[in-house]
PDB file of C-alpha atoms in Angstrom:
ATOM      1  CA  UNK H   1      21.345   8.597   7.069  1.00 34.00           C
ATOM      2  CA  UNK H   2      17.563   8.770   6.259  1.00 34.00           C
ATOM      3  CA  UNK H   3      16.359  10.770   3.988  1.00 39.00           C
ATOM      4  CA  UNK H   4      14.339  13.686   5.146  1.00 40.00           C
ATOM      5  CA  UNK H   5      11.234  15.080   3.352  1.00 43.00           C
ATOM      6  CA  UNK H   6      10.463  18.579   3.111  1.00 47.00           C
ATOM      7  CA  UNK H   7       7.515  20.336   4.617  1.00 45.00           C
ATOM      8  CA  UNK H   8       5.481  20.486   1.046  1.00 47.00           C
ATOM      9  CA  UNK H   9       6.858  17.193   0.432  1.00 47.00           C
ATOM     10  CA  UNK H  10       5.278  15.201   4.039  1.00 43.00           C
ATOM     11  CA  UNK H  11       1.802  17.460   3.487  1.00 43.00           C
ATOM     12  CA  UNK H  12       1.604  15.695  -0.062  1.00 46.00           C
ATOM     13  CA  UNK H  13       2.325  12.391   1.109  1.00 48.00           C
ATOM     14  CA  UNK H  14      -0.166  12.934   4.528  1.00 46.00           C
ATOM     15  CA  UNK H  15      -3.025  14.150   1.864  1.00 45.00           C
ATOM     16  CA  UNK H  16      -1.955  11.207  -0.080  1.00 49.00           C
ATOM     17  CA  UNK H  17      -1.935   8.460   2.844  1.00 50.00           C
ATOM     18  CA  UNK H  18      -5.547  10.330   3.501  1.00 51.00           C
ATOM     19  CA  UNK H  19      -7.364  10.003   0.839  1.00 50.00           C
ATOM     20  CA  UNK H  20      -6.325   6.097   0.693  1.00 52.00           C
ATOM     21  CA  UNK H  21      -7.693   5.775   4.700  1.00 52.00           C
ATOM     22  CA  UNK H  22     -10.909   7.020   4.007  1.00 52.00           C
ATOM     23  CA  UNK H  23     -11.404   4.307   1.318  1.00 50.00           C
ATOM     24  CA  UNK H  24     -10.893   1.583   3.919  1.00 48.00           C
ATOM     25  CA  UNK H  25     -14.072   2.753   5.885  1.00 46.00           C
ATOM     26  CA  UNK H  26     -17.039   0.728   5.356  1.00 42.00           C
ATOM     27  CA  UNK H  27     -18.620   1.989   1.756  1.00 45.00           C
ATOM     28  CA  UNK H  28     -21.627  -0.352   1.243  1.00 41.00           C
ATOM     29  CA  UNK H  29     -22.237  -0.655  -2.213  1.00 43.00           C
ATOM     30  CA  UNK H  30     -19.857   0.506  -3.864  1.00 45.00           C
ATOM     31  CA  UNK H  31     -17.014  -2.239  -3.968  1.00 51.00           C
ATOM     32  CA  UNK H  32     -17.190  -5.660  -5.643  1.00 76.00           C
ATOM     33  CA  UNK H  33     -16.700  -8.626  -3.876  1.00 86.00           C
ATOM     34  CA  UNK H  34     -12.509  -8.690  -4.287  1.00 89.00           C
ATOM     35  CA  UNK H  35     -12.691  -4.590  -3.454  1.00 88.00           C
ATOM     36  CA  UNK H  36     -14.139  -5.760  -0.139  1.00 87.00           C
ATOM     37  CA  UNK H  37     -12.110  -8.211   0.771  1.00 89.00           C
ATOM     38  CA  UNK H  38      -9.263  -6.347   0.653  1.00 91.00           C
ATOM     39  CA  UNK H  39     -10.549  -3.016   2.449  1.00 85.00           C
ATOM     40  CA  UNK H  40     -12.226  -5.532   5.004  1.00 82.00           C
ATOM     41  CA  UNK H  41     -12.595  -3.791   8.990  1.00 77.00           C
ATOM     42  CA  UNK H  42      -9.524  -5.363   9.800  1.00 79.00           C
ATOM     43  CA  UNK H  43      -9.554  -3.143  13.210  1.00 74.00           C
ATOM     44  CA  UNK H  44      -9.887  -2.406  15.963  1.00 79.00           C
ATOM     45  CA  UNK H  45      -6.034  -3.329  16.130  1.00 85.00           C
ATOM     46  CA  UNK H  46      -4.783  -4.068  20.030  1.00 87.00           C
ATOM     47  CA  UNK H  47      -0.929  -4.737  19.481  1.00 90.00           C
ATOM     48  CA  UNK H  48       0.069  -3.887  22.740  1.00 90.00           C
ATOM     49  CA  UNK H  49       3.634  -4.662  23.399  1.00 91.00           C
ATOM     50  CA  UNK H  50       3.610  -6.990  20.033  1.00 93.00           C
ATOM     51  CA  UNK H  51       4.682  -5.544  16.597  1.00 95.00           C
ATOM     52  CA  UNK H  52       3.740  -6.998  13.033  1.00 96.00           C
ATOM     53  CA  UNK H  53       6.703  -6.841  10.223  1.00 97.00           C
ATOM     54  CA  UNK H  54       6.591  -7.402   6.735  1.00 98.00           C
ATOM     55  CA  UNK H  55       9.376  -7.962   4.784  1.00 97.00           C
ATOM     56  CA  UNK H  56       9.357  -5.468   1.725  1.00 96.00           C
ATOM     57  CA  UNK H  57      11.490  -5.881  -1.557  1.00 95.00           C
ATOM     58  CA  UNK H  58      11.034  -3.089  -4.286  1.00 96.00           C
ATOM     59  CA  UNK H  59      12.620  -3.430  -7.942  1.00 96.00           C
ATOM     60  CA  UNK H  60      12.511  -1.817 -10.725  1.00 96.00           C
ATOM     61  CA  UNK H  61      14.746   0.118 -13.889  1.00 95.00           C
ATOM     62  CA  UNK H  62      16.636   3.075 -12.398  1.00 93.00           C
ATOM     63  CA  UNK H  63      15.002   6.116 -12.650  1.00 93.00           C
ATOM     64  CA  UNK H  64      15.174  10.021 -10.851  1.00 92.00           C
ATOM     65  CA  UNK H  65      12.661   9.777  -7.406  1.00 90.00           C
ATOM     66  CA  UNK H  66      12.447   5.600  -7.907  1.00 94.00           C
ATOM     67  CA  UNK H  67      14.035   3.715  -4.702  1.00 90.00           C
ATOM     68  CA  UNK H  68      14.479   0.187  -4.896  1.00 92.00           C
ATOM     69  CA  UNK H  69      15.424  -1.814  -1.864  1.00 91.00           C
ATOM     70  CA  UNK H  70      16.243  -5.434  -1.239  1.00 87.00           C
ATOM     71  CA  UNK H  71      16.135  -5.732   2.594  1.00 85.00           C
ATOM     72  CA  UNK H  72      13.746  -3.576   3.939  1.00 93.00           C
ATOM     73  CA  UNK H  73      11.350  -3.948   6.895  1.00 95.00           C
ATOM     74  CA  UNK H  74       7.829  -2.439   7.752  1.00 96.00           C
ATOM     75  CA  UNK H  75       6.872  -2.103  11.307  1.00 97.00           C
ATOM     76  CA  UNK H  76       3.227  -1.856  12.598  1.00 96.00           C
ATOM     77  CA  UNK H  77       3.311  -0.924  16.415  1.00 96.00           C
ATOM     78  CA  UNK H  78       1.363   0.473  18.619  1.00 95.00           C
ATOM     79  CA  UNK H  79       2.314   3.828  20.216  1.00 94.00           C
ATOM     80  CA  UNK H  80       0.888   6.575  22.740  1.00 93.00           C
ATOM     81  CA  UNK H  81       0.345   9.953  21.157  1.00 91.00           C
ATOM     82  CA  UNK H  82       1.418  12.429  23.522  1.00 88.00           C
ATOM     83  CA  UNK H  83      -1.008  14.793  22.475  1.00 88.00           C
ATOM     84  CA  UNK H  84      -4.159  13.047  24.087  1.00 90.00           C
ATOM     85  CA  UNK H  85      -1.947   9.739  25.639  1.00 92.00           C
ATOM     86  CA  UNK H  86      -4.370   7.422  23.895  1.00 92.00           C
ATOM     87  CA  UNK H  87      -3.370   4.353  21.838  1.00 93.00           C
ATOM     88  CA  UNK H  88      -2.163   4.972  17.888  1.00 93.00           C
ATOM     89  CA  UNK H  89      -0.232   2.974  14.996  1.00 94.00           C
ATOM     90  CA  UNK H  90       2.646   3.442  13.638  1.00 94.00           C
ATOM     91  CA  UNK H  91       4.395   1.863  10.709  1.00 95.00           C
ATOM     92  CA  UNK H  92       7.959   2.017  10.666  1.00 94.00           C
ATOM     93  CA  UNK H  93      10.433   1.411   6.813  1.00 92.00           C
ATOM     94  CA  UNK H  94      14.423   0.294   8.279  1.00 92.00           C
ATOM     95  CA  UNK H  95      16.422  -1.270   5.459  1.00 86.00           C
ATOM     96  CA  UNK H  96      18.787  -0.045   2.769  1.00 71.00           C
ATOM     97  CA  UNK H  97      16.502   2.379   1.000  1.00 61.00           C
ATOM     98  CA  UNK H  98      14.992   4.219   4.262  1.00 71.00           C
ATOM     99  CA  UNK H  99      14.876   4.753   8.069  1.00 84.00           C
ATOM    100  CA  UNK H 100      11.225   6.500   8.619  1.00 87.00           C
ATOM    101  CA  UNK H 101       8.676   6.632  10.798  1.00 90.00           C
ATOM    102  CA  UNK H 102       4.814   7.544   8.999  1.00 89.00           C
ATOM    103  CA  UNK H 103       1.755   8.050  10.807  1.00 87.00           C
ATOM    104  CA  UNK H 104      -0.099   8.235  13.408  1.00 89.00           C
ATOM    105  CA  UNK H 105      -2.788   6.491  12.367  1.00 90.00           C
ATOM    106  CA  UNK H 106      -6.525   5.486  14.223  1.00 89.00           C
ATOM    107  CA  UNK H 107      -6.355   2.123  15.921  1.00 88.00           C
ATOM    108  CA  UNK H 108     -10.006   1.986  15.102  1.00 81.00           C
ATOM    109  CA  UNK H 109     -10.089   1.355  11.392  1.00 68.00           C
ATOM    110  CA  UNK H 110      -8.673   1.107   8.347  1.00 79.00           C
ATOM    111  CA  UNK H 111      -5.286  -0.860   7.312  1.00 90.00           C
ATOM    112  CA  UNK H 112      -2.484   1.171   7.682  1.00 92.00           C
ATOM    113  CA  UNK H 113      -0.042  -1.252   6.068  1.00 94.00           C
ATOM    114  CA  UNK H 114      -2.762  -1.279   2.878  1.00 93.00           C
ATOM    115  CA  UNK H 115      -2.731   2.375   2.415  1.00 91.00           C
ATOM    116  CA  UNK H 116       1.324   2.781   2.881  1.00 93.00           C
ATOM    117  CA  UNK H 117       1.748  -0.045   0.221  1.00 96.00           C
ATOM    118  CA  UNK H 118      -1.253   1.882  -2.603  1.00 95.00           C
ATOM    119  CA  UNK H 119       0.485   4.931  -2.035  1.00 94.00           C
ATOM    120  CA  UNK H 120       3.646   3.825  -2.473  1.00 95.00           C
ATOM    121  CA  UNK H 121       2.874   1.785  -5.449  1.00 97.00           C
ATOM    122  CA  UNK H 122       1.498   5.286  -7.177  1.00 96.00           C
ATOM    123  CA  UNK H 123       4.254   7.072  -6.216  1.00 94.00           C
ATOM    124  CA  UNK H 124       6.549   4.692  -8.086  1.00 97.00           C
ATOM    125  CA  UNK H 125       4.729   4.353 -11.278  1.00 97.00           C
ATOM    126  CA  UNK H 126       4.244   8.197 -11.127  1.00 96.00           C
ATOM    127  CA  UNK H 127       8.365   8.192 -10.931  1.00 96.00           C
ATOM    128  CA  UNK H 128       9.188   5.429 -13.700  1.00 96.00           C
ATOM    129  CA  UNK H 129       6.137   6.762 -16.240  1.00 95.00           C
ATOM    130  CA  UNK H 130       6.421  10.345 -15.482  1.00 94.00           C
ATOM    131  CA  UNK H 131       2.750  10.030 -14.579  1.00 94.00           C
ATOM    132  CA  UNK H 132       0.114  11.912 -13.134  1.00 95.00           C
ATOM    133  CA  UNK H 133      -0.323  10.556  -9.293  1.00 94.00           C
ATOM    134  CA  UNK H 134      -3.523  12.050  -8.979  1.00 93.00           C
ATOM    135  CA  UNK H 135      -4.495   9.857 -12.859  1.00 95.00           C
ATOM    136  CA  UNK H 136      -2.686   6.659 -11.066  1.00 95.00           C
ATOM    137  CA  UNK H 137      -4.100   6.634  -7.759  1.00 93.00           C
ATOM    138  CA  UNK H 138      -7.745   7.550  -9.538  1.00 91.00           C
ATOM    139  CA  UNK H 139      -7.681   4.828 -11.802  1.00 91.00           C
ATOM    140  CA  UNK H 140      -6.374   2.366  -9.271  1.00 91.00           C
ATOM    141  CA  UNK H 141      -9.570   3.127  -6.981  1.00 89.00           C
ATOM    142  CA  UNK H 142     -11.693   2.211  -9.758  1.00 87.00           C
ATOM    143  CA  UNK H 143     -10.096  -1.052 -10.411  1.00 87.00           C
ATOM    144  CA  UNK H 144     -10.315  -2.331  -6.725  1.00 86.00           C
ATOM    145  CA  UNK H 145     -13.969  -1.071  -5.860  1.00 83.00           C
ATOM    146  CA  UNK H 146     -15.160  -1.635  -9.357  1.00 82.00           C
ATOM    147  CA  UNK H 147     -13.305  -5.039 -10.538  1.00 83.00           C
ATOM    148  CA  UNK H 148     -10.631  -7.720  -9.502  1.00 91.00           C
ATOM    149  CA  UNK H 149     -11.090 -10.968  -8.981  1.00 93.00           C
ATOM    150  CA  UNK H 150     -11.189 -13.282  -6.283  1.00 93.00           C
ATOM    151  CA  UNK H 151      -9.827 -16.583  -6.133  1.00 94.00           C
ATOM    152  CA  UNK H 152      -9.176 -19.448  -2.996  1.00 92.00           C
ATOM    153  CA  UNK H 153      -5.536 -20.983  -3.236  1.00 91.00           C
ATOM    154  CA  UNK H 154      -4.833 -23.107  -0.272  1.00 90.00           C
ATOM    155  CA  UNK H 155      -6.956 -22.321   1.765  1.00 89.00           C
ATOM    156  CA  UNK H 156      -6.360 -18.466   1.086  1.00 93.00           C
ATOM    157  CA  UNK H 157      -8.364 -15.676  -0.526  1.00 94.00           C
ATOM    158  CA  UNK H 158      -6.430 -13.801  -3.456  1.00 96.00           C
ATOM    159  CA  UNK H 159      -7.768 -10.728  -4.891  1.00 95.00           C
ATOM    160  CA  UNK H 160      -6.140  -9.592  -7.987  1.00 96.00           C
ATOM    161  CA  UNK H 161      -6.538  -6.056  -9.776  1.00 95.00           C
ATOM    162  CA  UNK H 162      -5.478  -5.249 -13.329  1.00 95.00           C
ATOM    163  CA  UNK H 163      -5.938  -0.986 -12.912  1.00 94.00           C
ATOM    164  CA  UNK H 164      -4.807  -0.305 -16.410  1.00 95.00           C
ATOM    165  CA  UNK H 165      -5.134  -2.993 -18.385  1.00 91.00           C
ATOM    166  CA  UNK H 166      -7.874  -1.071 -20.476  1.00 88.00           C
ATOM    167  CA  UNK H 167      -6.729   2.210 -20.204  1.00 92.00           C
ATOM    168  CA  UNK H 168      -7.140   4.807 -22.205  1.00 92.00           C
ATOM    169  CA  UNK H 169      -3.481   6.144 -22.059  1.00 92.00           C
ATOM    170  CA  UNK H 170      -1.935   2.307 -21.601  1.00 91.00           C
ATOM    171  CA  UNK H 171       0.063   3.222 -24.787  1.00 90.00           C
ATOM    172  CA  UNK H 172       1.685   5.771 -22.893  1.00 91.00           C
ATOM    173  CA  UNK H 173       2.680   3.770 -19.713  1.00 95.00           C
ATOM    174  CA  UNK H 174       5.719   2.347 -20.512  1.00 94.00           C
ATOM    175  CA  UNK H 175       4.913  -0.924 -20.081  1.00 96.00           C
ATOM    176  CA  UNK H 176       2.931  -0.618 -16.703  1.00 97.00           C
ATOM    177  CA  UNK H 177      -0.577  -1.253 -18.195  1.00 96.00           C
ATOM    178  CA  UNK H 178       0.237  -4.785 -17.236  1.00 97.00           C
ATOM    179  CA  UNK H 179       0.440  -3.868 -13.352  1.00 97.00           C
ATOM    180  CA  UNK H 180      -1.185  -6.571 -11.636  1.00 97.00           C
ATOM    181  CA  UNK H 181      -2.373  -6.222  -7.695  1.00 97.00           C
ATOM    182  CA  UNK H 182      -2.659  -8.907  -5.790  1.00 98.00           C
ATOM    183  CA  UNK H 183      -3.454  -9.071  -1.939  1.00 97.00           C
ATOM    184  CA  UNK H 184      -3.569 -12.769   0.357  1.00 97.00           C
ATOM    185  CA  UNK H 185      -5.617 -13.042   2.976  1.00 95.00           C
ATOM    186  CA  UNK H 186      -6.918 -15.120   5.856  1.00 91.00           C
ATOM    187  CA  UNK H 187      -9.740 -14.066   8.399  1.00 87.00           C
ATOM    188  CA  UNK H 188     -10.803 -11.201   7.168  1.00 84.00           C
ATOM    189  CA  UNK H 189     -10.059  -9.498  10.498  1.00 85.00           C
ATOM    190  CA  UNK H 190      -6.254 -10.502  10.028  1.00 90.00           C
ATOM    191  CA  UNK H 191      -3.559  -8.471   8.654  1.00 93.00           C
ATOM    192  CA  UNK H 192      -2.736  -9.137   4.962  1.00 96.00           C
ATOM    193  CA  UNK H 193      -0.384 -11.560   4.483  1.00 96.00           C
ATOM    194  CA  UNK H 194       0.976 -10.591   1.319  1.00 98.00           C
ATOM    195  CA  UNK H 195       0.854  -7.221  -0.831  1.00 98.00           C
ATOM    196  CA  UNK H 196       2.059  -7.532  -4.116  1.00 98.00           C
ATOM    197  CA  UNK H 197       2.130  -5.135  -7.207  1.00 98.00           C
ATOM    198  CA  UNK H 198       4.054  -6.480 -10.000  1.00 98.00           C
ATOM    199  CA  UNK H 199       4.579  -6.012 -13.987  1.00 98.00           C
ATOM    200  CA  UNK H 200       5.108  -7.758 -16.781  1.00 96.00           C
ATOM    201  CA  UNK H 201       9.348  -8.730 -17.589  1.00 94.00           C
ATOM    202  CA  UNK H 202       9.251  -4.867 -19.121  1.00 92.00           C
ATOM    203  CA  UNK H 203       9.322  -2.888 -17.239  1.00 94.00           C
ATOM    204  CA  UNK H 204      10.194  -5.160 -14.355  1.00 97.00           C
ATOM    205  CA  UNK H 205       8.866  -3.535 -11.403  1.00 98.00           C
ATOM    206  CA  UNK H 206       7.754  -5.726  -8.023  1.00 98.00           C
ATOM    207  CA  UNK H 207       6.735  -4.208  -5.184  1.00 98.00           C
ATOM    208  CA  UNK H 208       6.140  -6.920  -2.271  1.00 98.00           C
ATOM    209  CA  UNK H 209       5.277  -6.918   0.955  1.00 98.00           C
ATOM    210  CA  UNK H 210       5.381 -10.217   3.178  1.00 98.00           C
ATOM    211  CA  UNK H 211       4.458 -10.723   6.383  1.00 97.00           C
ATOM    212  CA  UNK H 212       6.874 -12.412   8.765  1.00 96.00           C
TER     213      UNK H 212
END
């Protein structure tokens, strides 16, 4: 059966996903060059009929509100909201950890594959560190519109983020200080191929998505 989240629970995480899809609107300025490569206009998105999966693996050391999977999926599709009957996303998590739906979300901009995997990534530090999400998903802004770096591997753009590396409190993260992100990427109007959020052998968390 799949989990259900209550009503304070699903405003958190819609605030949450929020606050991540406004930073993938054009900010001119602000990011470095890896910052905008990842939060690059990859819409408008016309799916139609088609759907886009990723295949998502999450590991990590147990611990209370941390879900790992090994054979999840993520769904991007394109749906009609019955509210207006105009075109919207919507990502959908089937596997062993989950059956949800999340969204709607804007066919017009922003990534909403990106902003499901950031969020996600915060939420499971927050659970293994006993962390601050607000502190995480702060600091992790910084890194991508103020660092990373940017590299071409066959034929491929990688952008790689180190949030906490320097951190003030990195004493105090339980090992995730060396949390690496790293995004692969074609045209920058394509979807990202690969999503990946990873520490060092301690603590051992990898969060991954692939695209299929």
């Amino acid at each position: 059966m799949a989990p259900r989240l209550g009503g304070r629970e699903m405003m958190k995480r819609a605030i949450a996903i929020a606050l991540w899809a406004a930073l993938s609107m054009p900010q001119a300025g602000l990011a470095a060059e890896a910052g905008d490569a990842v939060f690059s206009e990859r819409g408008p998105w016309d799916l139609g009929q088609d759907a886009l999966e990723w295949q998502m693996t999450v590991e990590g050391p147990a611990a209370e509100g941390f879900r790992p999977t090994a054979d999840s999926r993520l769904i991007l599709s394109q749906i009609i909201d019955t509210s207006d009957q105009q075109p919207v996303l919507q990502l959908q998590q089937q596997g062993d950890a989950a059956n949800r739906k999340i969204g709607p979300f804007p066919i017009s901009a922003g990534d909403p594959v990106l902003t499901y995997f950031l969020e996600e990534t915060v939420r499971d530090m927050a659970a293994l560190t006993g962390g601050s999400p607000h502190y995480i998903r702060n600091r992790m802004k910084d890194a991508i519109f103020r660092g990373g770096e940017i590299t071409e591997q066959g034929g491929r753009k990688v952008a790689t983020f180190q949030p906490f590396a320097q951190d003030q409190n990195a004493a105090r993260m339980k090992g995730f200080d060396s949390l690496t992100l790293t995004f692969v990427m074609d045209d920058p109007k394509d979807p990202i191929r690969e999503l990946r959020a990873a520490t060092d052998q301690t603590p051992g968390y990898r969060n991954t998505l692939v695209l299929q």
